[in-house]
N, CA, C and O atoms as a DFTB+ gen file, in Angstrom:
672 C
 N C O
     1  1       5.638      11.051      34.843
     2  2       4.857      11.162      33.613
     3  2       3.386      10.970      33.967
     4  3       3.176      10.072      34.781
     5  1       2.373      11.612      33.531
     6  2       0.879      11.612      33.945
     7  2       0.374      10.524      32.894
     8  3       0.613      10.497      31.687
     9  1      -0.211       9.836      33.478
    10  2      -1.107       8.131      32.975
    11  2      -2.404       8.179      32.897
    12  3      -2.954       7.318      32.210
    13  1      -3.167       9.132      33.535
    14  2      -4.220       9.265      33.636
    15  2      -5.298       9.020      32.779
    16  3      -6.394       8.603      33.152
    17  1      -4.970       9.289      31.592
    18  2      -5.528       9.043      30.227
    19  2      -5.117       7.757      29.452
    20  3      -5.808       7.250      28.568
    21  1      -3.893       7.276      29.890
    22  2      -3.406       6.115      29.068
    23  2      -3.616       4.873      29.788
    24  3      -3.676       3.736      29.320
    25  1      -3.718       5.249      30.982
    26  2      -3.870       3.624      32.214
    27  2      -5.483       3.053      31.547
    28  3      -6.471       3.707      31.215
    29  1      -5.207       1.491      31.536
    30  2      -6.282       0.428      31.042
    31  2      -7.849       0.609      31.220
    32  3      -8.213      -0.261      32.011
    33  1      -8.810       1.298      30.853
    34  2     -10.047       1.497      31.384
    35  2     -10.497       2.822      31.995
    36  3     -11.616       2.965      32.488
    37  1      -9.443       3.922      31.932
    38  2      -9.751       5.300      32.383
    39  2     -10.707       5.725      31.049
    40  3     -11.874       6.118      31.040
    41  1     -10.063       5.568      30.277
    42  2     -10.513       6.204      28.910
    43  2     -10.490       5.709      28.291
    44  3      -9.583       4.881      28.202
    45  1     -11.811       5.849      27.033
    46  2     -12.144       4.724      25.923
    47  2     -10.949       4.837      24.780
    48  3     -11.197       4.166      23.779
    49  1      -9.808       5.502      24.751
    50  2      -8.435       5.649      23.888
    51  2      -7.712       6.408      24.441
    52  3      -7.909       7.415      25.122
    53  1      -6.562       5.709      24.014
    54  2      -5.389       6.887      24.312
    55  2      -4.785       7.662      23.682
    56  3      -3.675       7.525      23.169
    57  1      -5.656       8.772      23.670
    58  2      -5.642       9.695      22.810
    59  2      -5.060      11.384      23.501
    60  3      -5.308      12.420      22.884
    61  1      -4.209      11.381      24.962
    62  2      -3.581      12.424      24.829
    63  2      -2.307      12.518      24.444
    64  3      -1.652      11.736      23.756
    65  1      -1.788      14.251      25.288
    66  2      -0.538      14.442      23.977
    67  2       0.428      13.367      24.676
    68  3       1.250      12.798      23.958
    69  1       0.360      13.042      26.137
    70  2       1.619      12.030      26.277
    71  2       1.354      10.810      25.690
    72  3       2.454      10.341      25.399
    73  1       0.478      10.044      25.359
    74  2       0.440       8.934      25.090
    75  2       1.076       8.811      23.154
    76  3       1.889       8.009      22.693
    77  1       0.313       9.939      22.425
    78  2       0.774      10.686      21.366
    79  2       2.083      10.675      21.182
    80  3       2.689       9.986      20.361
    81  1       2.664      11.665      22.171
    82  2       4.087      12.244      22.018
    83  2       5.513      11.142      22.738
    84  3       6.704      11.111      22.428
    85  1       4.701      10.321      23.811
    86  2       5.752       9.622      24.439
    87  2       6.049       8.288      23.844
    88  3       7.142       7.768      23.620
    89  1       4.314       7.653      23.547
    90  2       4.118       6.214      23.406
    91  2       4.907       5.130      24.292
    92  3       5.733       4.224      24.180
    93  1       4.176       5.758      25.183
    94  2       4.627       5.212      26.465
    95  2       4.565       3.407      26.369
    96  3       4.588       2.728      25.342
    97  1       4.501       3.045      27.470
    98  2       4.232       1.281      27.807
    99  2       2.904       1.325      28.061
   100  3       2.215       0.490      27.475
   101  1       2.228       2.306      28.993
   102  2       0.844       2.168      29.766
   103  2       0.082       2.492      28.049
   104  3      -0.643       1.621      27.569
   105  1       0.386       3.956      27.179
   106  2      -0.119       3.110      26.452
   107  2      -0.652       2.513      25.205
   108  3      -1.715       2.480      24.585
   109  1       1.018       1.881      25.076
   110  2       0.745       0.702      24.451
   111  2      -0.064      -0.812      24.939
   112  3      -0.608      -1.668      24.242
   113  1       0.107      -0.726      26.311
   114  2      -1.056      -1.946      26.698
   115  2      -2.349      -1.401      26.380
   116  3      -3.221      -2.268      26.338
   117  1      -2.681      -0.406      26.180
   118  2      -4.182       0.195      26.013
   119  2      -4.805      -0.087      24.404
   120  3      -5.907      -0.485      24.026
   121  1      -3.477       0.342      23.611
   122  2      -4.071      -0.146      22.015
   123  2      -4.936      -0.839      21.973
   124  3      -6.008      -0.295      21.707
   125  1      -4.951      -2.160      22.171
   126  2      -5.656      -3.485      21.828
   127  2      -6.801      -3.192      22.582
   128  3      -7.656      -4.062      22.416
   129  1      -7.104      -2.405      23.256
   130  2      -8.186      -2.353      24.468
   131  2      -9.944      -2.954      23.777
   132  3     -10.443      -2.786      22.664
   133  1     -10.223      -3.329      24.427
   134  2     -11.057      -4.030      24.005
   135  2     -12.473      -3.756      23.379
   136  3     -13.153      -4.552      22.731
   137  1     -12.732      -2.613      23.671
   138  2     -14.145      -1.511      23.142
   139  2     -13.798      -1.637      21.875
   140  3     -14.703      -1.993      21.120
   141  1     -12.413      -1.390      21.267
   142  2     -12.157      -0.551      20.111
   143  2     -12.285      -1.806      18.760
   144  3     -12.783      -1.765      17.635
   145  1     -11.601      -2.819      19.505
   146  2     -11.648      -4.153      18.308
   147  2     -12.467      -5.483      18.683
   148  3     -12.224      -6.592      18.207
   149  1     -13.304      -5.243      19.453
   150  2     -14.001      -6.749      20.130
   151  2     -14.650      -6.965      18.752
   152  3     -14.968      -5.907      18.209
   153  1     -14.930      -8.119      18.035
   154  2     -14.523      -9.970      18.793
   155  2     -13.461      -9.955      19.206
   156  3     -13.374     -10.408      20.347
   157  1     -11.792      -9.331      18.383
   158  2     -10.862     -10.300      18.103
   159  2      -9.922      -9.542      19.498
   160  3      -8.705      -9.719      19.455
   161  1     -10.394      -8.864      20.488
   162  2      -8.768      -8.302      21.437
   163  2      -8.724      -9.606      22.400
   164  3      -8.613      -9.168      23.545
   165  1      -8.751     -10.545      22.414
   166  2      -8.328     -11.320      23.201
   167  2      -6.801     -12.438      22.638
   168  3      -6.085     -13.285      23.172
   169  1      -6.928     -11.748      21.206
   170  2      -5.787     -12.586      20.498
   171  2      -4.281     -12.192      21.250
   172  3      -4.201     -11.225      22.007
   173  1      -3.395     -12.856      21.012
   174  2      -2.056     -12.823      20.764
   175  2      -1.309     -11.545      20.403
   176  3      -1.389     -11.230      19.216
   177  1      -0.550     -10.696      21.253
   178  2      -0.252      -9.416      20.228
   179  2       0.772      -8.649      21.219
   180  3       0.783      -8.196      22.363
   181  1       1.595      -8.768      20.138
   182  2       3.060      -8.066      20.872
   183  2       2.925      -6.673      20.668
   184  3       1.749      -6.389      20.443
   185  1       3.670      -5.714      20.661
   186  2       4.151      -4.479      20.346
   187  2       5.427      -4.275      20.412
   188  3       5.925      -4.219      21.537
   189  1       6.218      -4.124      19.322
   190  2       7.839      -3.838      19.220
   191  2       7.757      -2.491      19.268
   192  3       6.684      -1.899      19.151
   193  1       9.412      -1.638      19.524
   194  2       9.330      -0.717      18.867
   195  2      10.273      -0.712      17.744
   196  3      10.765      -1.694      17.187
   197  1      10.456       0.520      17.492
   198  2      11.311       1.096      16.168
   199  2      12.406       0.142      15.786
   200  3      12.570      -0.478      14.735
   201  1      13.191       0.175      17.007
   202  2      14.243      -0.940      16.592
   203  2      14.002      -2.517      16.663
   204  3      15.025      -3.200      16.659
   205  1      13.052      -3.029      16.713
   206  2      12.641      -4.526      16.989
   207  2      12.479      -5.025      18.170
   208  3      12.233      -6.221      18.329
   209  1      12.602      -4.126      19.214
   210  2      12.515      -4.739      20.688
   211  2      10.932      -4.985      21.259
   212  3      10.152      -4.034      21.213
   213  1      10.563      -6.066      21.704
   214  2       9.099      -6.354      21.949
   215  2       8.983      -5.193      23.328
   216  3       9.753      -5.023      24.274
   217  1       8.337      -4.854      23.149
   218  2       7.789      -3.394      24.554
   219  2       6.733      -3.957      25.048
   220  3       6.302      -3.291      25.989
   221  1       5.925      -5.191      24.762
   222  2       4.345      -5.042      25.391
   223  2       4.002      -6.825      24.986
   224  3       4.252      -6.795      23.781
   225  1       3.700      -7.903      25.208
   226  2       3.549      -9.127      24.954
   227  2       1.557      -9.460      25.404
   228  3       1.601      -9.517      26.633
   229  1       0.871      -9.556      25.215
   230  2      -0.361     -10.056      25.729
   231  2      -0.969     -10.846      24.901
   232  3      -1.077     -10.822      23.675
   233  1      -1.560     -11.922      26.130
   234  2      -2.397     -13.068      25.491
   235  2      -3.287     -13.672      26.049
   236  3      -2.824     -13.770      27.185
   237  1      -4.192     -14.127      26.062
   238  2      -5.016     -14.872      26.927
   239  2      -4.353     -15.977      26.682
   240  3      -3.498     -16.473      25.948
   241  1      -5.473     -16.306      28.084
   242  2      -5.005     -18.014      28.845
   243  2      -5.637     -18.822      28.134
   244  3      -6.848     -18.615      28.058
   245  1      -5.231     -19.663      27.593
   246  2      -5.442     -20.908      26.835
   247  2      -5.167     -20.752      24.985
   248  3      -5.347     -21.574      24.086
   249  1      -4.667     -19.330      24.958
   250  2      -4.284     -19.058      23.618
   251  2      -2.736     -20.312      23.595
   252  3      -2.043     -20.709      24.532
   253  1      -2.661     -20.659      21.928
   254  2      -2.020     -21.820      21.298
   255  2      -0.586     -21.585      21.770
   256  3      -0.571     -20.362      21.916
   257  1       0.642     -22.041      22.096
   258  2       1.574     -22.016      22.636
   259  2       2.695     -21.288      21.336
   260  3       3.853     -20.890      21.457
   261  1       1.802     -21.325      20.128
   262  2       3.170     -20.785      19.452
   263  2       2.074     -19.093      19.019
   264  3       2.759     -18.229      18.472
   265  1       0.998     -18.819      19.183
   266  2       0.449     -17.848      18.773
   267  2       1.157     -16.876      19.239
   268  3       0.719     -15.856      18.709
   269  1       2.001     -16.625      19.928
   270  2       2.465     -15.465      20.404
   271  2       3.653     -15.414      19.174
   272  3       3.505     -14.683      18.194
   273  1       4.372     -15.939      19.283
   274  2       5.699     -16.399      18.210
   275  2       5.486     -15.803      17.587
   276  3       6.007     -14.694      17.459
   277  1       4.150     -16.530      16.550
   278  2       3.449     -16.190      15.305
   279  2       3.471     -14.748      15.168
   280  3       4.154     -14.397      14.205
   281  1       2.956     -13.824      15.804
   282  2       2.013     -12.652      16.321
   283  2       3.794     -11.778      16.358
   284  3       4.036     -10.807      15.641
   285  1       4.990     -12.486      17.481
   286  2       6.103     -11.280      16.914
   287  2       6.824     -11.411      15.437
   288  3       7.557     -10.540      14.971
   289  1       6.426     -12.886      14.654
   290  2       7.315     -12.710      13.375
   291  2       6.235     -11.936      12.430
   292  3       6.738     -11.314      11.495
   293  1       5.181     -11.904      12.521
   294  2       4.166     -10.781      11.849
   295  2       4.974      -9.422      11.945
   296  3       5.363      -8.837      10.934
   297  1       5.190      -8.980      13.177
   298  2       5.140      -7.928      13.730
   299  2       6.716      -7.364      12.760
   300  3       6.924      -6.545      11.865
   301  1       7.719      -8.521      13.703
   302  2       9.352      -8.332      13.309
   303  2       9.122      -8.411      12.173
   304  3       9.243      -7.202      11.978
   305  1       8.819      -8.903      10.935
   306  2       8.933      -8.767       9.385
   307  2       8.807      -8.066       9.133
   308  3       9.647      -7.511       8.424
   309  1       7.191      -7.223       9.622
   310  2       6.984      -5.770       9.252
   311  2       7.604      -4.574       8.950
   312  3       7.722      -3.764       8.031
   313  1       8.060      -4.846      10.427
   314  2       9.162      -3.756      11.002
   315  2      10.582      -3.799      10.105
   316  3      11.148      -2.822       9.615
   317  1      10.981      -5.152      10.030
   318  2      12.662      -5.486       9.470
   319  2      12.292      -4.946       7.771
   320  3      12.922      -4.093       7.146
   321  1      10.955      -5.818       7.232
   322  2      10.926      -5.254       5.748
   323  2      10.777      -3.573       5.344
   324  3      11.355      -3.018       4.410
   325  1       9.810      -2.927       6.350
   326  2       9.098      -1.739       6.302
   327  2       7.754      -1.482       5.350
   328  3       7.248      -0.722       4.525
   329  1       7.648      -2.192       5.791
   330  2       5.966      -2.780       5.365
   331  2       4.853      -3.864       5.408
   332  3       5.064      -5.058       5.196
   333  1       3.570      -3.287       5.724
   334  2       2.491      -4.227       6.595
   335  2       3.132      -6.073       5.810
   336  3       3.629      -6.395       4.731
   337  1       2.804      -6.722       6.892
   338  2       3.032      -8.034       6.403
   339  2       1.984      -8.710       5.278
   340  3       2.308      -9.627       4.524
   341  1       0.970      -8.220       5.307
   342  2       0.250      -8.406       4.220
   343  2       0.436      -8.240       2.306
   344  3       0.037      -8.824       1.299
   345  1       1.377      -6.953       2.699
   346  2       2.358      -6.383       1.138
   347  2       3.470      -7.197       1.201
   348  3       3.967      -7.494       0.116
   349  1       4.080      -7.713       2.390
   350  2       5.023      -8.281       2.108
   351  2       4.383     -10.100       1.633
   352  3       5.083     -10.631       0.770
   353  1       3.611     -10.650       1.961
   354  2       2.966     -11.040       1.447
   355  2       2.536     -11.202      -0.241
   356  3       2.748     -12.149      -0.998
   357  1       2.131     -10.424      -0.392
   358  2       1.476     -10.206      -1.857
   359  2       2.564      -9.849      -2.591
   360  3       2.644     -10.292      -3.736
   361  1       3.750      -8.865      -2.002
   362  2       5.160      -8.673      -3.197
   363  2       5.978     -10.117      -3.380
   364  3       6.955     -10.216      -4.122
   365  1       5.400     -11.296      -2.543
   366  2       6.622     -12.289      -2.519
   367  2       6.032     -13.272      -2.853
   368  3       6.728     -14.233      -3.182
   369  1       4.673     -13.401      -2.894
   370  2       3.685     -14.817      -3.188
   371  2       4.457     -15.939      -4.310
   372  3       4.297     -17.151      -4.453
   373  1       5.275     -15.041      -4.954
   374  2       5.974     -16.165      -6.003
   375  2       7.379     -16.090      -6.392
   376  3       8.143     -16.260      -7.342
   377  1       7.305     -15.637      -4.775
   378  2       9.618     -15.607      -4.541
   379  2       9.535     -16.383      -3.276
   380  3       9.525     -15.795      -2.195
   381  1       9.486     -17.436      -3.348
   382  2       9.276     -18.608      -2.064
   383  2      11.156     -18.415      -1.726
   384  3      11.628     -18.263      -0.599
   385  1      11.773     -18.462      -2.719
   386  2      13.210     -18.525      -2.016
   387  2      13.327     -17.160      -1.161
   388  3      13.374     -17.068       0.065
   389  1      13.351     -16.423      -1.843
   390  2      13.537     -14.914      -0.982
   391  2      12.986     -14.674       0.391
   392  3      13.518     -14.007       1.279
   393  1      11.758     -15.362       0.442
   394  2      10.855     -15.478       1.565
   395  2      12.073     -16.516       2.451
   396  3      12.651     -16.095       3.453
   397  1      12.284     -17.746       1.940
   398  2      13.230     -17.958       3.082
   399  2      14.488     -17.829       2.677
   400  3      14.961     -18.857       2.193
   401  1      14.991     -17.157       2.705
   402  2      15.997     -16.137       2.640
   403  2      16.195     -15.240       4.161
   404  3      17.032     -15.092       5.051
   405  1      14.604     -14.700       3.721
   406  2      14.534     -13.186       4.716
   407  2      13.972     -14.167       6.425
   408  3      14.130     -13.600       7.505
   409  1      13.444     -15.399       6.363
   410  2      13.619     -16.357       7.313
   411  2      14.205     -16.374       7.978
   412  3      14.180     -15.893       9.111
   413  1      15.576     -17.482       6.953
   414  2      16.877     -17.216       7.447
   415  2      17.687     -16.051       8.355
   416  3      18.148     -16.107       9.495
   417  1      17.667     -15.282       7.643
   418  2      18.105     -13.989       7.575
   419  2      17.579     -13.727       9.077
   420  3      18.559     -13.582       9.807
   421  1      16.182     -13.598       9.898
   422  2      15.426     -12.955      10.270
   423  2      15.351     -13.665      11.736
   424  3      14.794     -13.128      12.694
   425  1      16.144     -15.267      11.803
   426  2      15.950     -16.168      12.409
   427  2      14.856     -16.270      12.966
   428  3      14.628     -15.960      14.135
   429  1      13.905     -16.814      12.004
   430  2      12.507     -17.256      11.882
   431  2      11.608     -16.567      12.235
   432  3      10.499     -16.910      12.647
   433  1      12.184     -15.194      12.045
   434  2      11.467     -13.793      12.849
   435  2      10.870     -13.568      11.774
   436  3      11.328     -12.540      11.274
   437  1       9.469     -14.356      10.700
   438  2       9.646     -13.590       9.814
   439  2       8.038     -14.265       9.318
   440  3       8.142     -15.238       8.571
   441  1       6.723     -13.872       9.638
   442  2       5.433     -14.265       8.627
   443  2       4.985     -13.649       7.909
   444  3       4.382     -12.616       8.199
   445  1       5.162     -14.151       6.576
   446  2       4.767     -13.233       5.738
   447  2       2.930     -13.523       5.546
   448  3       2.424     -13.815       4.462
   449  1       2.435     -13.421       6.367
   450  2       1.338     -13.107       6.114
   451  2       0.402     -12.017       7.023
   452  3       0.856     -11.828       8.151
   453  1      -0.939     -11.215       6.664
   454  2      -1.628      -9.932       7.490
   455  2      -1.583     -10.492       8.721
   456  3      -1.708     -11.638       9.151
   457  1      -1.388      -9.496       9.162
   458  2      -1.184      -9.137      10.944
   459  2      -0.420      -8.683      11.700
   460  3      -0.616      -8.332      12.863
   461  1       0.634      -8.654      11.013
   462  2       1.580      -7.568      10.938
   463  2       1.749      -6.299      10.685
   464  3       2.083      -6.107       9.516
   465  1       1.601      -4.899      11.630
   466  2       1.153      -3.908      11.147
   467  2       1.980      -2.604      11.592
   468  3       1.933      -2.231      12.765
   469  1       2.748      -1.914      10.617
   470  2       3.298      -1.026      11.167
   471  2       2.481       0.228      11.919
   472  3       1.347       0.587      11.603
   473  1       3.253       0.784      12.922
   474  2       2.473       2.083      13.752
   475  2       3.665       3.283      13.227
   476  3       4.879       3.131      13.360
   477  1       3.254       4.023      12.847
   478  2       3.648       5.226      12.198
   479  2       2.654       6.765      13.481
   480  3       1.609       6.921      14.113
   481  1       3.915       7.476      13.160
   482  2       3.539       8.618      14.016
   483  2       3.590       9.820      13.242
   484  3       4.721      10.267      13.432
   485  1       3.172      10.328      12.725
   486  2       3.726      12.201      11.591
   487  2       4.472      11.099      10.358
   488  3       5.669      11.289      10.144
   489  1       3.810      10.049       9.622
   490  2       4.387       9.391       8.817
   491  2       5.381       8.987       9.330
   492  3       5.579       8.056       8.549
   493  1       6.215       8.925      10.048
   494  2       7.450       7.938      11.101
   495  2       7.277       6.868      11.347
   496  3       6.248       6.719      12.006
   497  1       7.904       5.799      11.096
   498  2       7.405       4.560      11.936
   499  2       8.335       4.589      13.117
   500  3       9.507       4.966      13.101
   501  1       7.399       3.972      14.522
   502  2       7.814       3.977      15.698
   503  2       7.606       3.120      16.210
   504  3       7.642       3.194      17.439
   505  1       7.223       1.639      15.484
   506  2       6.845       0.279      16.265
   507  2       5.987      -0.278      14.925
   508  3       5.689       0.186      13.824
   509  1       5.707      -1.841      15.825
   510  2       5.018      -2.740      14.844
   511  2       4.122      -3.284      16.013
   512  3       4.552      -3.181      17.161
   513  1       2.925      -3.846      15.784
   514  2       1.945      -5.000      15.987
   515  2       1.877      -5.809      15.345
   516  3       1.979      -5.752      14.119
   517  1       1.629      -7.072      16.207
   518  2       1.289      -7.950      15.480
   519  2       0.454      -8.911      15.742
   520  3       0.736      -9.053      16.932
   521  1      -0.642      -9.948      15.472
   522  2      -1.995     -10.164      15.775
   523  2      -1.748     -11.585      15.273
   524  3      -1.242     -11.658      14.153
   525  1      -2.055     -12.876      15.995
   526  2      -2.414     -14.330      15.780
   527  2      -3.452     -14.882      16.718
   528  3      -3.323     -14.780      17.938
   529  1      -4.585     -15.526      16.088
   530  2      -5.244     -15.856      16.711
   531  2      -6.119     -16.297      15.530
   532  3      -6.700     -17.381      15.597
   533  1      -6.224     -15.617      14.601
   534  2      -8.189     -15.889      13.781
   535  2      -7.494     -15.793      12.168
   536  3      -6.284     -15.923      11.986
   537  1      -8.234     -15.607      11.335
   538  2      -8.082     -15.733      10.017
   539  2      -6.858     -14.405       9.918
   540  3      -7.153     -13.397      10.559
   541  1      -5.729     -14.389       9.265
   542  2      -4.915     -13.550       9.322
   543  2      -5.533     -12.172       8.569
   544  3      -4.961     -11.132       8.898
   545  1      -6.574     -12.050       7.651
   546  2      -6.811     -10.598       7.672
   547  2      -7.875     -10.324       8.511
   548  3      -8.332      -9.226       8.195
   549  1      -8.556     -10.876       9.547
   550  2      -9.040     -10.652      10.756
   551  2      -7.993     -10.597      11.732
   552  3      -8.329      -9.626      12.410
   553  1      -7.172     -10.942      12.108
   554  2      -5.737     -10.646      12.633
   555  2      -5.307      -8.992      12.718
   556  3      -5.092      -8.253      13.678
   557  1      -5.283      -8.728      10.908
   558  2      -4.651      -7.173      10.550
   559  2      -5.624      -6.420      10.979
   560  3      -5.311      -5.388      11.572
   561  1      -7.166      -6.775      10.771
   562  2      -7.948      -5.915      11.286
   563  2      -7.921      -5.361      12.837
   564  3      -7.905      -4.155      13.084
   565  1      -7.917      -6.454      13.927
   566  2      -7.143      -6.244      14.867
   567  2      -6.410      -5.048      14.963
   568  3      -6.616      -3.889      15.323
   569  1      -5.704      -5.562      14.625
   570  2      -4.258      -4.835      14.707
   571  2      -4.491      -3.411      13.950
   572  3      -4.694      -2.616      14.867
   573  1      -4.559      -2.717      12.719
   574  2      -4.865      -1.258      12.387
   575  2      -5.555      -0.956      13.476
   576  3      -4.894      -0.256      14.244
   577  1      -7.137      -1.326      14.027
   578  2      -8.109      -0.816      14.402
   579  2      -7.612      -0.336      15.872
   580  3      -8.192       0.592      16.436
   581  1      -6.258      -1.165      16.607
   582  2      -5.903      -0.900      17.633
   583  2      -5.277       0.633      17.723
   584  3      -5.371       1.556      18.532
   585  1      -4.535       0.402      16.368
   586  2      -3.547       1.657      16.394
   587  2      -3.941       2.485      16.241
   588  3      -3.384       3.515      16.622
   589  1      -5.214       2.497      15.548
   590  2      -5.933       3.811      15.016
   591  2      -6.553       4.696      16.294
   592  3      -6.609       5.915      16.454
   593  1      -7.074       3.393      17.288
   594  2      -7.580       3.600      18.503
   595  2      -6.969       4.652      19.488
   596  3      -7.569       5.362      20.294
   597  1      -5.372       4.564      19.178
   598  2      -4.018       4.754      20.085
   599  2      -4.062       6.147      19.285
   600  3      -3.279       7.000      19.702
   601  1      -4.960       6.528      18.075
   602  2      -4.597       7.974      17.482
   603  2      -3.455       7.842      16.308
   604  3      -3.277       8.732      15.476
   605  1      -2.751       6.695      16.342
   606  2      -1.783       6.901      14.962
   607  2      -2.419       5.904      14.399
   608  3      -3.361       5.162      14.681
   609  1      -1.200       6.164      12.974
   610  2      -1.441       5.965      11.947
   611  2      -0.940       4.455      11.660
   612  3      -0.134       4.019      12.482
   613  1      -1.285       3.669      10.682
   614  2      -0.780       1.899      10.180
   615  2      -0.234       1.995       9.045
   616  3      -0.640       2.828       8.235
   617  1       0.730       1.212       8.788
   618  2       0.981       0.864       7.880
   619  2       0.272      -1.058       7.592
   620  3       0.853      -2.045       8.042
   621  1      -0.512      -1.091       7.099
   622  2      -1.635      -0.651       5.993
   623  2      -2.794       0.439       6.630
   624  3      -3.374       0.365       7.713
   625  1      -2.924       1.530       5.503
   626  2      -3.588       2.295       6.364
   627  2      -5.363       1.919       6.772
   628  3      -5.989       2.526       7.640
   629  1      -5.895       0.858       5.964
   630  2      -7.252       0.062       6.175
   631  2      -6.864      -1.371       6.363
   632  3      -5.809      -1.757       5.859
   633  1      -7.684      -2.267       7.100
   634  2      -7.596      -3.704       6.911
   635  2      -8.499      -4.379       5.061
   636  3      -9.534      -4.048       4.482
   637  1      -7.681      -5.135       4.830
   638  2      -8.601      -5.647       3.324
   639  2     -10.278      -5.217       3.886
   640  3     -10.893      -5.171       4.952
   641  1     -10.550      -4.925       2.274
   642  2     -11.928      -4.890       2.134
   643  2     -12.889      -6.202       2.943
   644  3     -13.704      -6.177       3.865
   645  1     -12.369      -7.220       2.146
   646  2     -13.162      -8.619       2.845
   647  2     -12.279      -8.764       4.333
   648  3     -11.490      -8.343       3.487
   649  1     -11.874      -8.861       5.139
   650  2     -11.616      -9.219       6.482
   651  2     -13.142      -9.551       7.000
   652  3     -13.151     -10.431       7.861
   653  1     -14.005      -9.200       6.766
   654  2     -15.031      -9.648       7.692
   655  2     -15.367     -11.269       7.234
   656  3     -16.015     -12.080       7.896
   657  1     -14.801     -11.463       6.052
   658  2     -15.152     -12.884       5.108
   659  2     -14.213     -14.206       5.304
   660  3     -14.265     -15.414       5.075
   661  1     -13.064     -12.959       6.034
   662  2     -12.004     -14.116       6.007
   663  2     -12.218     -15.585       7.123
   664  3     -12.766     -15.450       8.217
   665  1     -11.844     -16.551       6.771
   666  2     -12.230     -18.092       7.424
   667  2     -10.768     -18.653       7.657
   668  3      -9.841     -18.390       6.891
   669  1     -10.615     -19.621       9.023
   670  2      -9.341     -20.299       8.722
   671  2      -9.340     -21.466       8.374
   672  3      -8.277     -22.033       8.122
């Protein structure tokens, strides 16, 4: 398979048809790349695919010992609900049981809050991200801005209006 375009630092995105058409591993390590979302690419951030399997784990050194965790139950909720963790979020803000329910259910695979972000291909979803590190809709921002980077599409298709406001 030719990498040329998708390997870490060749190119400012990975934006050909294999990276497009295969969504390879090389690149999915490239999403997050760092031109595309600096302050926040040094956070926490898995990449599942379609079926829930983590394909891609990165974090810096001295990031919090559960931020990664955090960053796949964003991701896995997304993916398991079928929709950004942020909606899942806002549809459940006042179904606390259901929320742990889908916990339960999810074995603790499950934050309902932004940063969690589906990757959609021709409207398909074909994976999730997911982002811990900073205020969680600075998190989602992350995370869309990566995918968008990669040429597809998010489920949410913008990060909130305020993300630049958000504080933890």
């Amino acid at each position: 398979m030719p990498t040329t375009s998708c390997v870490r630092g060749s190119t400012p995105a990975p934006t050909s048809a294999t990276c497009q058409s295969l969504w390879s591993g090389l690149c999915r390590a490239t999403i997050h790349y760092p031109n595309h979302i600096h302050p926040l690419w040094s956070l926490p951030r898995p990449v599942l695919d379609a079926g829930g399997t983590i394909v891609l784990l990165k974090r810096q050194d001295g990031s919090g010992v559960l931020r990664g965790d955090i960053a796949i139950g964003k991701a896995w909720g997304a993916l398991g609900m079928g929709i950004s963790s942020r909606t899942i979020r806002d549809r459940l803000k006042d179904r606390p049981a259901f929320q742990g329910a889908i916990a339960a259910a999810s074995d603790g695979r499950f934050i309902p809050v932004p940063g969690g972000v589906l990757v959609l291909k021709n409207g398909e979803v074909i994976g999730a991200v997911g982002i811990s590190g900073d205020a969680s809709d600075k998190d989602e921002y992350a995370a869309v801005s990566g995918v968008h980077a990669a040429g597809l599409q998010s489920h949410p298709e913008k990060p909130a209006d305020n993300w630049r406001d958000a504080g933890l």
